[in-house]
Short mmCIF file of N, CA and C in Angstrom, two decimals:
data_model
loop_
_atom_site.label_atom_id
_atom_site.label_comp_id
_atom_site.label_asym_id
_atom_site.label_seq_id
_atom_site.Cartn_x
_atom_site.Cartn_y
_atom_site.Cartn_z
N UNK A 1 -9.19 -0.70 36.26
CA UNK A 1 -8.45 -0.02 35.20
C UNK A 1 -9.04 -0.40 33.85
N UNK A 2 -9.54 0.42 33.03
CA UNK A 2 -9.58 0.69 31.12
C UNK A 2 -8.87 -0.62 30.42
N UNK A 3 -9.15 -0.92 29.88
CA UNK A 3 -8.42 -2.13 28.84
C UNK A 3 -7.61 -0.69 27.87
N UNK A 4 -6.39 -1.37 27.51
CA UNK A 4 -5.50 -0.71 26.57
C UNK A 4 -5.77 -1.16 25.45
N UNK A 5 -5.71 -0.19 24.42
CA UNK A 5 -5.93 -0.49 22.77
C UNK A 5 -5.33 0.15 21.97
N UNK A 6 -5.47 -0.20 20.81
CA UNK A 6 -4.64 0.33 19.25
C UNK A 6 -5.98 -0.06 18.06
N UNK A 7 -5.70 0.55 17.46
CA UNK A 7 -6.23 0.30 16.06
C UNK A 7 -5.42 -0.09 14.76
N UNK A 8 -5.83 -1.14 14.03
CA UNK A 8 -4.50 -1.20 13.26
C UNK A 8 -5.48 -0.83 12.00
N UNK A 9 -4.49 -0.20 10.80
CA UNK A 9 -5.36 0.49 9.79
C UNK A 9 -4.28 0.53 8.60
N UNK A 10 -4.84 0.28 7.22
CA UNK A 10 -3.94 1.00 6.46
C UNK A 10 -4.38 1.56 5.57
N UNK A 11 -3.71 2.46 5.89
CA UNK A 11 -4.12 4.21 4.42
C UNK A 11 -2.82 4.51 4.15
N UNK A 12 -3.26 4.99 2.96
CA UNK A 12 -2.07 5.47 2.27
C UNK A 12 -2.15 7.38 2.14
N UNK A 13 -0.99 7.81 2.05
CA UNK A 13 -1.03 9.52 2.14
C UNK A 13 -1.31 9.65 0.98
N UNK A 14 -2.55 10.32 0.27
CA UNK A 14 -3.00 10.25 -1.21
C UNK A 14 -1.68 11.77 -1.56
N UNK A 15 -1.72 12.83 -0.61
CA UNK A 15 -0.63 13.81 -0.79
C UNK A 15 0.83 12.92 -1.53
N UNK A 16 1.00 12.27 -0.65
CA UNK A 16 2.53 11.77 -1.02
C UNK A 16 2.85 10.90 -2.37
N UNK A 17 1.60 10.27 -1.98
CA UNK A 17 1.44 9.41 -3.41
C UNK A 17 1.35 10.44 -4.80
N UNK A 18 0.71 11.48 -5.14
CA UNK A 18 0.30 12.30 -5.39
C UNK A 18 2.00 12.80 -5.93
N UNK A 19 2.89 13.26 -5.23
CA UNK A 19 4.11 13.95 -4.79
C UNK A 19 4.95 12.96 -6.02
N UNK A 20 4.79 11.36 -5.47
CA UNK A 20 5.76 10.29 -5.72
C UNK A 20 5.38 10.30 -7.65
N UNK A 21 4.05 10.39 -7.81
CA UNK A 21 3.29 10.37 -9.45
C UNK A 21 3.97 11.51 -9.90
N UNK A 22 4.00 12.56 -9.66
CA UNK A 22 4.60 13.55 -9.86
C UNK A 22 6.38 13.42 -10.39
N UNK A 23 6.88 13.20 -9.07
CA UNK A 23 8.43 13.04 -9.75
C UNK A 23 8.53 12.05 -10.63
N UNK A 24 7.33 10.75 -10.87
CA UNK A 24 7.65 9.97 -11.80
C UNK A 24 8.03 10.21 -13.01
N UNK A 25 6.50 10.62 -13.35
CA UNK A 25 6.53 11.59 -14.29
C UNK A 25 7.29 12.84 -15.08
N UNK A 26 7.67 13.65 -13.89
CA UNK A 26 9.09 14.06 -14.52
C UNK A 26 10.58 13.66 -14.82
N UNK A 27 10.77 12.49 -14.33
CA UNK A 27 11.77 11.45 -14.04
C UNK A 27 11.38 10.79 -15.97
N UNK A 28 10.56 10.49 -15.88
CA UNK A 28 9.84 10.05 -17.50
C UNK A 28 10.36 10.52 -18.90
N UNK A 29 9.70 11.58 -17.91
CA UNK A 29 9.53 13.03 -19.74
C UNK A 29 11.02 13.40 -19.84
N UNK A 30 12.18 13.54 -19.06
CA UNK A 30 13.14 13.92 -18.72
C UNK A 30 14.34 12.88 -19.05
N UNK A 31 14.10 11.71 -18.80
CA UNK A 31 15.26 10.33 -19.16
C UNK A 31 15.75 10.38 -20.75
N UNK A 32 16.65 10.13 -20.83
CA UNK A 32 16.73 9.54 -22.17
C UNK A 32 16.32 8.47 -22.94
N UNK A 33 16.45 7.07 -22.08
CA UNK A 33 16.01 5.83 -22.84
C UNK A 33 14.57 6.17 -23.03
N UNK A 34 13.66 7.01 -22.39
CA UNK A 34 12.23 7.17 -22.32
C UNK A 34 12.13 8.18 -23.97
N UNK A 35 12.85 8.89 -24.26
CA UNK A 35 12.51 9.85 -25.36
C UNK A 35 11.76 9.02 -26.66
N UNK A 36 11.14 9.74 -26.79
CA UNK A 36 10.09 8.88 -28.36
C UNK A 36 9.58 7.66 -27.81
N UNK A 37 9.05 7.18 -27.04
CA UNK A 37 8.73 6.11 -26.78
C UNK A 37 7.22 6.11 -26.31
N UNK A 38 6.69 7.44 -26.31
CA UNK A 38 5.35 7.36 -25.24
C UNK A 38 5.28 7.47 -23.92
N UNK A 39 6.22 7.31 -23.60
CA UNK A 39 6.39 6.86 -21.80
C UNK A 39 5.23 7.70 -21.11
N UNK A 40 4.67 7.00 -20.80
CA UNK A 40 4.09 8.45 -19.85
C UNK A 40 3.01 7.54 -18.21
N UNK A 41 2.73 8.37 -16.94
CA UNK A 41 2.84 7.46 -15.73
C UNK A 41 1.68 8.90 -15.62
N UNK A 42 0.09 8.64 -15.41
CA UNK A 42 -0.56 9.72 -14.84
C UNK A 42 -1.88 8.74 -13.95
N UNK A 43 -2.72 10.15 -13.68
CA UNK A 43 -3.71 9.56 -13.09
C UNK A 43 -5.25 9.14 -13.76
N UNK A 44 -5.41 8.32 -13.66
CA UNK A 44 -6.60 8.03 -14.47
C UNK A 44 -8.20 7.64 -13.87
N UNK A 45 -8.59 8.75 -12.75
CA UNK A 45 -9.40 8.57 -11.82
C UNK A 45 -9.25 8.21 -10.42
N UNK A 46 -9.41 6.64 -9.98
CA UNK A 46 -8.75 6.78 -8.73
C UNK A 46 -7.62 5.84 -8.86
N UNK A 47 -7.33 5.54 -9.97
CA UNK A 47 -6.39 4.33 -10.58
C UNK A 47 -5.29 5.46 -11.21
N UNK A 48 -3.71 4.47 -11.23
CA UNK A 48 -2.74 4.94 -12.25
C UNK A 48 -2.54 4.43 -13.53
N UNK A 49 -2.44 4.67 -14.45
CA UNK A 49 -2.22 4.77 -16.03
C UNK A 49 -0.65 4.90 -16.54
N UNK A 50 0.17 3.69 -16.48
CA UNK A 50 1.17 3.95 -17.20
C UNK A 50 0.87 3.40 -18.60
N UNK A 51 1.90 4.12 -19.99
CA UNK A 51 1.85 4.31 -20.99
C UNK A 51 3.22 3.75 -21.64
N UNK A 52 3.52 3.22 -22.52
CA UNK A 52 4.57 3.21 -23.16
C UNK A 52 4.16 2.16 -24.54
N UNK A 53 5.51 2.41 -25.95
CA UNK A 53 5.52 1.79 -27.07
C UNK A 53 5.17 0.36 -26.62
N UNK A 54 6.18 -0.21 -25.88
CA UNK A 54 6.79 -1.64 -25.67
C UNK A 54 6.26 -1.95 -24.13
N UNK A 55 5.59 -3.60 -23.87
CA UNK A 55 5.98 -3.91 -22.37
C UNK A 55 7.01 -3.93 -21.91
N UNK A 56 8.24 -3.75 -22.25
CA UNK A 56 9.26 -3.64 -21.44
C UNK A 56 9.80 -2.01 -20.79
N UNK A 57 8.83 -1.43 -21.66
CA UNK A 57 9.30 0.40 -21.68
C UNK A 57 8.17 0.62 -20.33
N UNK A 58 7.09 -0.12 -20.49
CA UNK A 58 5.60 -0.13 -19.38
C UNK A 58 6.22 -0.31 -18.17
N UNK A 59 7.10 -1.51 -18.24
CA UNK A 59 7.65 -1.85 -17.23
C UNK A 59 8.56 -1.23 -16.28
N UNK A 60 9.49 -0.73 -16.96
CA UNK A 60 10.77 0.25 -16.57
C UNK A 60 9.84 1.21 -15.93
N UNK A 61 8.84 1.89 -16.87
CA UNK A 61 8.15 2.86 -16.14
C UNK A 61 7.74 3.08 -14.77
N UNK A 62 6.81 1.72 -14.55
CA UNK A 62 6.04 0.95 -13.53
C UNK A 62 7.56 1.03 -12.19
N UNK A 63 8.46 0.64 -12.94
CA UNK A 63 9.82 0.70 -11.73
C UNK A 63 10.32 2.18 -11.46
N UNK A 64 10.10 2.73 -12.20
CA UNK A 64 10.35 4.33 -11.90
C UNK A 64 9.35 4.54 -10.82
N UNK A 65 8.14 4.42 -10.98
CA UNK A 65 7.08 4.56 -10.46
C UNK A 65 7.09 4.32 -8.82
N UNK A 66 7.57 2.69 -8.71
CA UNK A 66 7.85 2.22 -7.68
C UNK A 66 8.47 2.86 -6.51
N UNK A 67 9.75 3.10 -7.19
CA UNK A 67 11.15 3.65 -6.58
C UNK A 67 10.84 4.70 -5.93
N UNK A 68 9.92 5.60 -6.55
CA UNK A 68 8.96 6.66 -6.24
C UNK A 68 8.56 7.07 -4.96
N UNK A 69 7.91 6.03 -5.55
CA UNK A 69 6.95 5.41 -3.57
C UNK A 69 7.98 5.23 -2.71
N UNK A 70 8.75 4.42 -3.06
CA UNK A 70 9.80 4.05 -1.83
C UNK A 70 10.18 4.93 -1.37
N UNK A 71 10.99 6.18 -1.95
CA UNK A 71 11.05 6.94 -1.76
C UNK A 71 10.13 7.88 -0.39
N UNK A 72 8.71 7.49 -0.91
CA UNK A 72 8.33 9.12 0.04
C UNK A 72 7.96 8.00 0.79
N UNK A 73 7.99 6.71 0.90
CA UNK A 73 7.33 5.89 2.20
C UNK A 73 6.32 5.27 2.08
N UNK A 74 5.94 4.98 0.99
CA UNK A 74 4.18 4.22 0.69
C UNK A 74 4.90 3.26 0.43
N UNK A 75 4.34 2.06 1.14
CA UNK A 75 4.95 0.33 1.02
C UNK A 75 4.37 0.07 -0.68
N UNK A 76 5.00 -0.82 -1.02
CA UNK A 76 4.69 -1.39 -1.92
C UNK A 76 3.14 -2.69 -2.06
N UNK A 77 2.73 -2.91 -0.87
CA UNK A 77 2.00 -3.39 -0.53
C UNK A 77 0.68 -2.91 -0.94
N UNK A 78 0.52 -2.16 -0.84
CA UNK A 78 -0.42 -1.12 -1.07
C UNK A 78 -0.66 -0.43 -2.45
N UNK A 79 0.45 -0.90 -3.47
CA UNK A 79 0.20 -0.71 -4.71
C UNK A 79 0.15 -1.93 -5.39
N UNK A 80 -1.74 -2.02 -5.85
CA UNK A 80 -2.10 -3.35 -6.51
C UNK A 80 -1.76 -3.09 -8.38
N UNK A 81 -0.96 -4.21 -8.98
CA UNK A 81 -0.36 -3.55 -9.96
C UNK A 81 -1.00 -4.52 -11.28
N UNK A 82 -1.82 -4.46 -12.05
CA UNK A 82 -2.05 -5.34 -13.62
C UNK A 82 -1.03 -5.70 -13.90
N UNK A 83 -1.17 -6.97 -14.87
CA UNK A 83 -0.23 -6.92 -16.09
C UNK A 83 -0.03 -6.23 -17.17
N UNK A 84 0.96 -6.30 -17.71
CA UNK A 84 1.29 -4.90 -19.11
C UNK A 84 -0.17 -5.91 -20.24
N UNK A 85 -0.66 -4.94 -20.77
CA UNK A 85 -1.69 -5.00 -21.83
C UNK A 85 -1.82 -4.45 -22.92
N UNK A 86 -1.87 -4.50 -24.19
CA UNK A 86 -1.68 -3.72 -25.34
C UNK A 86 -2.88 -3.36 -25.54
N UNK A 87 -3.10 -1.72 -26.16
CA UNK A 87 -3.95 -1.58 -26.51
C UNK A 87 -3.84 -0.44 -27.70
N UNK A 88 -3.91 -0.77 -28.78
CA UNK A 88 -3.38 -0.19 -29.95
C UNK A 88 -2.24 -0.20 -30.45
N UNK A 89 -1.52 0.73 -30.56
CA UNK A 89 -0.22 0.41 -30.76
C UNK A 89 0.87 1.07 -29.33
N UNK A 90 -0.29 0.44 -28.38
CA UNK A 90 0.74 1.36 -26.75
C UNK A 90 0.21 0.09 -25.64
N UNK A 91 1.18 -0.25 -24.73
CA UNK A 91 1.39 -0.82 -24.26
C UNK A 91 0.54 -0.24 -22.86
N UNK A 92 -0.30 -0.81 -21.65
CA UNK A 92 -0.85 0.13 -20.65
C UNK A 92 -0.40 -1.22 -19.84
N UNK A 93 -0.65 -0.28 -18.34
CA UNK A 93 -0.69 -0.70 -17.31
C UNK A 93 -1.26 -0.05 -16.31
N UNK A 94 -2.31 -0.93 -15.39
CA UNK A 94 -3.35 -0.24 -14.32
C UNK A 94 -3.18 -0.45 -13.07
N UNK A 95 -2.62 0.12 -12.80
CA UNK A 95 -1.93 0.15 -10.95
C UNK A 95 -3.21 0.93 -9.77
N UNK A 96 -3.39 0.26 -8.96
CA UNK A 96 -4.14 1.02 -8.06
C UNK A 96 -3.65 1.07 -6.70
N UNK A 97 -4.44 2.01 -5.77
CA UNK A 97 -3.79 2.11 -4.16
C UNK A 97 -4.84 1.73 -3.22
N UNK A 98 -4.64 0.47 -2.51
CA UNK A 98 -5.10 0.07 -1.64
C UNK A 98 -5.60 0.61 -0.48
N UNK A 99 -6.49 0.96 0.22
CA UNK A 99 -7.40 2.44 1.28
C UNK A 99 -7.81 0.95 2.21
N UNK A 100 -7.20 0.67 3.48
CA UNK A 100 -8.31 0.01 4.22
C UNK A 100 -7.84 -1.45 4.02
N UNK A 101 -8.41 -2.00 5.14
CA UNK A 101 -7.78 -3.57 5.13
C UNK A 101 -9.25 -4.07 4.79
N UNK A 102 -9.51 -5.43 4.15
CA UNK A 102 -10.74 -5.78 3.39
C UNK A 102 -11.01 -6.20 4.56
N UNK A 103 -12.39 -6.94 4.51
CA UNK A 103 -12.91 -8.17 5.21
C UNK A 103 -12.56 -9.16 5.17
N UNK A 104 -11.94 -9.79 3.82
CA UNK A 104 -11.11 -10.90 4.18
C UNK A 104 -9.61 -10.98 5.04
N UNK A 105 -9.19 -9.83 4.82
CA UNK A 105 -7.64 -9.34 5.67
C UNK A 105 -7.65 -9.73 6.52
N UNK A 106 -9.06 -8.61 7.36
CA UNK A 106 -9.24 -8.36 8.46
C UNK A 106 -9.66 -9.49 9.41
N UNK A 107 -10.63 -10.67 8.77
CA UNK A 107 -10.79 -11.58 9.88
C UNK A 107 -9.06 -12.53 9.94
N UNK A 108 -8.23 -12.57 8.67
CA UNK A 108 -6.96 -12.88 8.73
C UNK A 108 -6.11 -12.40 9.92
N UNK A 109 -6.10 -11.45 10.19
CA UNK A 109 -5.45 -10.75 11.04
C UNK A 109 -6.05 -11.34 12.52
N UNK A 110 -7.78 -11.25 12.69
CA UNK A 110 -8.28 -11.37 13.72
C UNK A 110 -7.81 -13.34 14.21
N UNK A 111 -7.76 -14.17 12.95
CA UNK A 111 -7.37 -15.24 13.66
C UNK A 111 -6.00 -15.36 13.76
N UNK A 112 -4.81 -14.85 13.05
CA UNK A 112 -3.81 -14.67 13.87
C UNK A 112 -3.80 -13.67 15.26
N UNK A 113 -4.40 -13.05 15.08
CA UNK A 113 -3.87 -12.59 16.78
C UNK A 113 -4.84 -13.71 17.90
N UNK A 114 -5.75 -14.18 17.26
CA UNK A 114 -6.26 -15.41 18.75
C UNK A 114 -5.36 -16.13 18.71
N UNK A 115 -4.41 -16.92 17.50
CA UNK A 115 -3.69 -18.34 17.51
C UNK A 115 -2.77 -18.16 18.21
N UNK A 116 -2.05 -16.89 17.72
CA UNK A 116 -0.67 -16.98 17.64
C UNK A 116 -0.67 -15.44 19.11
N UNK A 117 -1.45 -14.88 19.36
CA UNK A 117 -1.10 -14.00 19.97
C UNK A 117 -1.48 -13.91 21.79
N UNK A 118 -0.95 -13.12 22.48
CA UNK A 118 -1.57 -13.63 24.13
C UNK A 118 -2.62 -14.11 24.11
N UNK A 119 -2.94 -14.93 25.45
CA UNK A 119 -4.03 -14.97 25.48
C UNK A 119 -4.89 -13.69 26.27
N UNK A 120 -6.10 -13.48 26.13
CA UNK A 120 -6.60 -11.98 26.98
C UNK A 120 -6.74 -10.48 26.14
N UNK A 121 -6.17 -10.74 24.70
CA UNK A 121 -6.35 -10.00 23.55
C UNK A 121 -7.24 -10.65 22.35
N UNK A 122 -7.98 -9.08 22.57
CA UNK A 122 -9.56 -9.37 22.04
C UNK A 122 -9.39 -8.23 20.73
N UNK A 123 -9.97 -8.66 19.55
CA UNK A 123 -9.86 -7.73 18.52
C UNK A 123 -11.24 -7.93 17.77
N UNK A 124 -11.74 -6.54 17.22
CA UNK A 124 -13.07 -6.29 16.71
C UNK A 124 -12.61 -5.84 15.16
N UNK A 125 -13.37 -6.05 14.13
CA UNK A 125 -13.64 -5.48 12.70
C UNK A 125 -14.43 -5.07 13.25
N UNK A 126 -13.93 -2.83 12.98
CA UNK A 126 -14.79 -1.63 12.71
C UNK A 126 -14.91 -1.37 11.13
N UNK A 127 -15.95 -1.70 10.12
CA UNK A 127 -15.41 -0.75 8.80
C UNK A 127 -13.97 -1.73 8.39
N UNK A 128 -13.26 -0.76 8.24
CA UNK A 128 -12.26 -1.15 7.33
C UNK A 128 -10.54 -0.92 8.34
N UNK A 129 -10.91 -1.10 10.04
CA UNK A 129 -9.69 -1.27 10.37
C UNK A 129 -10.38 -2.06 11.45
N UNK A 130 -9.09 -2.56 12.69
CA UNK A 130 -9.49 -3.10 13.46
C UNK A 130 -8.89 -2.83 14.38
N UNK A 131 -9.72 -3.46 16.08
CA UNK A 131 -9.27 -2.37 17.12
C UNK A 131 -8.97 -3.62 18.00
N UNK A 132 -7.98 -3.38 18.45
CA UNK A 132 -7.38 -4.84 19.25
C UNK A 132 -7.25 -4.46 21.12
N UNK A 133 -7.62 -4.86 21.99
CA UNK A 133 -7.64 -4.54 23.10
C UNK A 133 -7.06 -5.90 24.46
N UNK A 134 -6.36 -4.95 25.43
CA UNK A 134 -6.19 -5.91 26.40
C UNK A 134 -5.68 -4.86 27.55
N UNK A 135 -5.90 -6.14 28.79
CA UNK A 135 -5.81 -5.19 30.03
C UNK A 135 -4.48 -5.28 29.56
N UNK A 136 -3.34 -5.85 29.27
CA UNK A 136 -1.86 -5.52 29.60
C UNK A 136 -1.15 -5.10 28.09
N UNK A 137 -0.55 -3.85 28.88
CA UNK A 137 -0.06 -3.29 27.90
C UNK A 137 1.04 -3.86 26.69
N UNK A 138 1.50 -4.59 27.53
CA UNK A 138 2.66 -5.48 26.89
C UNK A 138 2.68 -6.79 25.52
N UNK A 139 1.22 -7.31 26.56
CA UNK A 139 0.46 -7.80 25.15
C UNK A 139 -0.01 -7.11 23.72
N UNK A 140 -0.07 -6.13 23.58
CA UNK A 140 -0.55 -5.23 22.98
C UNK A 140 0.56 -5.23 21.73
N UNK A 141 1.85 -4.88 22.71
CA UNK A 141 2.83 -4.63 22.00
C UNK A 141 3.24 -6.17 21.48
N UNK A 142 3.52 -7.28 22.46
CA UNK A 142 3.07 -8.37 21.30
C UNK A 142 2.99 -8.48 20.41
N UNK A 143 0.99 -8.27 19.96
CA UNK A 143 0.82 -8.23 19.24
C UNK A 143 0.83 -7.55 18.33
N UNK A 144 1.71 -5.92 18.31
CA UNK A 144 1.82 -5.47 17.30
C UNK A 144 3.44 -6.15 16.42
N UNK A 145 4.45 -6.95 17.51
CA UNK A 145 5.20 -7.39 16.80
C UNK A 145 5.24 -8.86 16.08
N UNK A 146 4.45 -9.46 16.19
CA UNK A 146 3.65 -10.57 15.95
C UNK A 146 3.26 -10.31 14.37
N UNK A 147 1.92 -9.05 14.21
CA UNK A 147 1.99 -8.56 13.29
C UNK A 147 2.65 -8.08 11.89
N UNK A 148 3.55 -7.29 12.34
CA UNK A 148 4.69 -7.22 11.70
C UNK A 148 5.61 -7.95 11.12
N UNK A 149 5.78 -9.41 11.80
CA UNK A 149 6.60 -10.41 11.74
C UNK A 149 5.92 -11.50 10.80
N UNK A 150 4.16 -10.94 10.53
CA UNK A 150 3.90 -12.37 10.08
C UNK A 150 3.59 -12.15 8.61
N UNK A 151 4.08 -11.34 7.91
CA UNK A 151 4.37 -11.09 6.37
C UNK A 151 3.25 -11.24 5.86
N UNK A 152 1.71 -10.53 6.19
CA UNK A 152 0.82 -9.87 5.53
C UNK A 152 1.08 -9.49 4.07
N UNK A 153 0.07 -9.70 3.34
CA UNK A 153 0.54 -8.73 1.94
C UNK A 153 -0.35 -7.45 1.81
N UNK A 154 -0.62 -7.33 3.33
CA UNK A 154 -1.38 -5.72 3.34
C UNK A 154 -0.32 -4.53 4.37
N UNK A 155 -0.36 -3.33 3.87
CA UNK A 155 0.65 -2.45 4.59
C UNK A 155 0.06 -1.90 5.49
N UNK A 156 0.20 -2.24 6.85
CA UNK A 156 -0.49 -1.97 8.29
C UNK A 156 0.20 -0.91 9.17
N UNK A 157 -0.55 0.09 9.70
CA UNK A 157 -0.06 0.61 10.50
C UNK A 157 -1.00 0.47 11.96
N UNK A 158 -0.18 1.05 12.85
CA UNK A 158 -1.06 0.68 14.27
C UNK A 158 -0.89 2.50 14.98
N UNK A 159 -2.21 2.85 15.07
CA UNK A 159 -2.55 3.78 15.41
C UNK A 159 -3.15 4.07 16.81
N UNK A 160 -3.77 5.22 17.57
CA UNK A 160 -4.76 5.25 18.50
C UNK A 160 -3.90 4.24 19.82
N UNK A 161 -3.05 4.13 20.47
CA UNK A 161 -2.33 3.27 21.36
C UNK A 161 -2.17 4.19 22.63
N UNK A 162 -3.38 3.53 23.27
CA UNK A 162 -3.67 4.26 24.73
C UNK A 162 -3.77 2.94 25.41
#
């Protein structure tokens, strides 16, 4: 019999994210405490660009922003966030979205699942996810709750589970 596998990976839905920037933004332009202030939450290449008078207005924003996400389902994990920074007389902040577990993650991951996970589960770095295999299915699942349980600060999903 085939060894059973999964891939564990994390991407983010650039659509949803996309969706979540969107209602921020109108959530923004639309508030009251936001009026005259600059507020503003867009895209600035492959990075986000919030705007405001004050760091504390940057901030609120940045939490609009958040709530956002939560909303359509993008972990917070996955949004790497600056500190508020002045630059003129406007306050910025540079948020980006995490695509892919690094190389450092990834061998993270690979020595928790030898330590801590069955023995007879074998896991490879492909690129930017990784593919974990074993004859028993059960291990598998294990280790996907193992995973889950061991408070990564990367947002993982487990895909491909044949």
């Amino acid at each position: 019999m085939a060894d059973s596998s999964f891939d564990i990976v994390s991407k983010v839905d650039h659509q949803e994210a996309e969706n979540a920037l969107n209602q921020a933004r109108k959530e923004v332009e639309q508030r009251y405490d936001f009026k005259g202030t600059g507020a503003s939450v867009e895209w600035s290449g492959e990075s986000i660009l919030i705007k405001a008078n004050t760091e504390e207005r940057a901030k609120a924003v940045l939490d609009v922003f958040q709530t956002k996400l939560i909303k359509r389902g993008i972990s917070l994990k996955s949004l790497e966030t600056g500190d508020p920074f002045a630059s003129g007389k406007e306050y910025r902040i540079v948020s980006e979205l995490k695509d892919g577990i690094s190389s450092e993650n990834a061998k993270k991951i690979g020595k928790i699942i030898r330590d801590e996970g069955p023995k007879g589960v074998k896991s490879q770095i492909q690129g930017d996810e990784l593919r974990v295999q074993s004859k028993n299915r059960d291990d598998l699942q294990a280790v996907i709750a193992l995973l889950k349980g061991s408070g990564l600060d990367v947002d993982l999903q487990f895909i491909n589970y044949r």
